[in-house]
Amino acid sequence: MRRWGTALAAMALAGGALAAATTAGTAGAATQTAAKTATTCENGWGSGEKKAQPEEHTPLGNIRTGRHACYDRIVFDVKGATAADPVGYHVGYVDALHQDGSGEKIPVHGDAILDIRVSAPSYDPASGAESYPGRAGKPLRGVDVSGYQTFRDTRFGASVEGDTQVGLGVRERLPFRVFQTDGHVVVDVAHSAKAAS
């Protein structure tokens, strides 16, 4: 009888320890989930046009996108660009995307369209060799924005007189920012009209 009592007491202690460990694990997971949903996004980007003095630069190398907690991002890779030798750009919302040069309308999916122009041609001005394989009216090669919270579509516009034009379809007219780092022009579009980070 004493053996049964000892065995039952040991099982009760083990069960209590298991319950405590499970509760601690659940509490830890809940804390991590709360931390993820409590991401703070700063305000103040605005949705007005943004530009930097247009200066033609070395050819455009690539265009790529990425998803972040508070915004979706599109990056234009321009080799050799630095803070001392920046790339010109002009970014703003338009009612419709019209191709530079021809003026032809290019359909872009989304409830709002950002017309992005970067002062880096998609070809080498000296040789005429293509540096970025953009085709007018076609989606950007290698870029898939399905599943993005803000981005809906990308379309290559043109590369005329040293500028490359891209149409970016977004969910709605949302705040955005433009900045440069060495070798890159970056455009971030917020997930929310109230907050961006």
XYZ file of C-alpha atoms in Angstrom:
197
model
C 0.000 0.000 0.000
C 2.841 2.348 0.857
C 4.363 1.675 -2.592
C 1.132 2.742 -4.332
C 0.976 5.905 -2.272
C 4.579 6.777 -3.128
C 3.965 6.065 -6.840
C 0.818 8.211 -6.877
C 2.623 11.084 -5.167
C 5.468 10.880 -7.707
C 2.985 10.919 -10.612
C 1.155 13.904 -9.129
C 4.429 15.834 -8.833
C 5.439 14.966 -12.430
C 2.009 16.008 -13.739
C 2.243 19.318 -11.898
C 5.696 19.996 -13.347
C 4.434 19.169 -16.864
C 1.442 21.490 -16.451
C 3.714 24.292 -15.226
C 6.098 23.802 -18.172
C 3.185 23.821 -20.647
C 1.754 26.989 -19.090
C 5.179 28.681 -19.208
C 5.621 27.667 -22.866
C 2.161 28.997 -23.769
C 2.844 32.256 -21.913
C 6.181 32.631 -23.735
C 4.528 32.080 -27.133
C 1.787 34.577 -26.252
C 4.427 37.161 -25.305
C 6.258 36.643 -28.622
C 2.983 36.949 -30.577
C 2.098 40.174 -28.723
C 5.551 41.580 -29.479
C 5.091 40.856 -33.196
C 1.664 42.495 -33.351
C 2.826 45.495 -31.337
C 5.235 46.723 -34.052
C 5.242 50.507 -33.910
C 5.307 52.269 -37.274
C 6.298 55.940 -37.356
C 4.133 58.608 -39.022
C 4.856 61.497 -41.350
C 5.974 60.307 -44.777
C 3.114 61.862 -46.702
C 1.913 60.966 -50.192
C 3.111 64.054 -52.087
C 5.722 63.807 -54.844
C 9.354 63.447 -53.898
C 12.349 64.267 -56.065
C 16.079 64.801 -56.102
C 17.958 66.899 -58.641
C 18.043 64.717 -61.736
C 21.568 63.736 -62.646
C 22.190 60.974 -65.156
C 24.190 58.186 -63.610
C 25.751 54.866 -64.472
C 23.334 52.329 -65.940
C 20.639 50.634 -63.886
C 21.705 47.145 -62.830
C 18.603 45.617 -61.265
C 15.185 46.289 -59.707
C 13.961 44.193 -56.790
C 11.309 44.273 -54.066
C 10.883 43.163 -50.462
C 8.306 42.990 -47.672
C 8.787 44.575 -44.231
C 6.690 44.917 -41.065
C 5.351 48.396 -41.882
C 5.910 48.822 -45.630
C 6.679 47.192 -48.971
C 9.945 48.195 -50.662
C 11.244 48.549 -54.230
C 14.987 49.021 -54.793
C 16.799 50.291 -57.886
C 20.422 49.122 -57.972
C 22.728 51.729 -59.535
C 26.383 50.739 -59.355
C 28.718 53.510 -58.262
C 26.074 55.795 -56.734
C 27.171 57.314 -53.403
C 26.121 60.120 -51.053
C 28.707 62.313 -52.799
C 27.452 61.261 -56.246
C 23.690 60.662 -55.799
C 21.149 59.496 -58.362
C 18.320 61.804 -59.383
C 14.736 60.587 -59.017
C 11.128 61.748 -59.289
C 8.360 59.738 -57.582
C 4.686 60.658 -57.406
C 1.137 59.378 -57.721
C -0.505 59.648 -61.145
C -3.998 58.890 -62.443
C -2.528 56.780 -65.263
C 0.958 55.704 -66.330
C 1.988 57.171 -69.680
C 5.162 55.859 -71.261
C 7.991 58.381 -71.535
C 8.701 59.249 -75.138
C 5.542 57.866 -76.796
C 2.954 59.012 -74.240
C 1.215 55.658 -74.687
C -0.919 54.581 -71.710
C 0.366 51.521 -69.817
C -2.233 49.646 -67.724
C -1.116 49.114 -64.109
C -3.168 47.046 -61.646
C -3.994 48.621 -58.273
C -6.200 51.395 -56.917
C -3.291 53.879 -57.079
C -0.199 54.198 -59.286
C 3.247 55.514 -58.375
C 5.224 56.806 -61.362
C 8.881 56.225 -60.438
C 11.681 57.750 -62.524
C 15.306 57.126 -61.682
C 18.144 58.932 -63.466
C 19.919 55.741 -64.498
C 19.324 54.341 -67.987
C 18.584 50.648 -68.576
C 21.403 50.620 -71.131
C 25.033 51.682 -71.380
C 25.003 55.115 -73.093
C 28.478 54.540 -74.548
C 27.800 51.178 -76.203
C 24.005 50.927 -76.240
C 24.261 47.509 -74.526
C 21.293 46.627 -72.311
C 22.018 46.742 -68.567
C 18.470 45.969 -67.337
C 16.055 43.843 -69.421
C 12.933 46.038 -69.190
C 10.189 45.837 -71.813
C 7.589 48.603 -72.146
C 4.286 47.678 -70.518
C 5.559 44.353 -69.155
C 5.981 43.350 -65.481
C 9.475 43.790 -64.056
C 11.552 40.682 -64.693
C 12.191 38.528 -61.648
C 9.800 40.577 -59.473
C 6.716 38.874 -57.988
C 4.564 41.052 -55.714
C 1.801 38.501 -55.117
C 1.163 38.270 -51.376
C 2.483 41.769 -50.673
C 0.362 43.890 -48.348
C 0.688 47.145 -50.349
C 2.140 46.373 -53.804
C -0.221 45.075 -56.500
C 1.697 45.347 -59.798
C 4.919 46.517 -61.454
C 5.300 47.693 -65.055
C 8.345 48.864 -66.952
C 7.636 52.178 -68.653
C 10.664 53.223 -70.659
C 14.279 54.293 -70.507
C 14.586 57.596 -72.339
C 17.254 60.307 -72.173
C 19.009 58.776 -69.173
C 15.871 58.140 -67.071
C 14.257 54.771 -66.351
C 10.497 54.831 -65.679
C 8.559 52.214 -63.697
C 4.870 52.091 -62.773
C 4.127 50.657 -59.329
C 0.523 49.641 -58.644
C -0.445 49.879 -54.965
C -3.503 49.051 -52.854
C -4.449 52.700 -52.341
C -2.818 56.136 -52.228
C -0.556 55.491 -49.225
C 2.343 57.425 -47.671
C 5.770 56.693 -49.138
C 9.387 57.732 -48.735
C 12.387 57.760 -51.059
C 16.010 57.618 -49.940
C 19.425 56.578 -51.212
C 22.203 54.401 -49.916
C 25.431 53.581 -51.741
C 24.377 51.972 -54.994
C 20.630 52.076 -54.349
C 17.531 54.257 -54.732
C 14.875 52.932 -52.326
C 11.103 53.555 -52.361
C 9.064 52.354 -49.357
C 5.243 52.424 -49.456
C 3.483 52.163 -46.075
C 0.962 49.448 -45.264
C -1.294 51.992 -43.544
C -2.331 55.563 -44.284
C -1.837 56.379 -40.585
C 1.571 54.852 -39.934
C 4.836 54.052 -41.616
C 8.303 52.995 -40.442
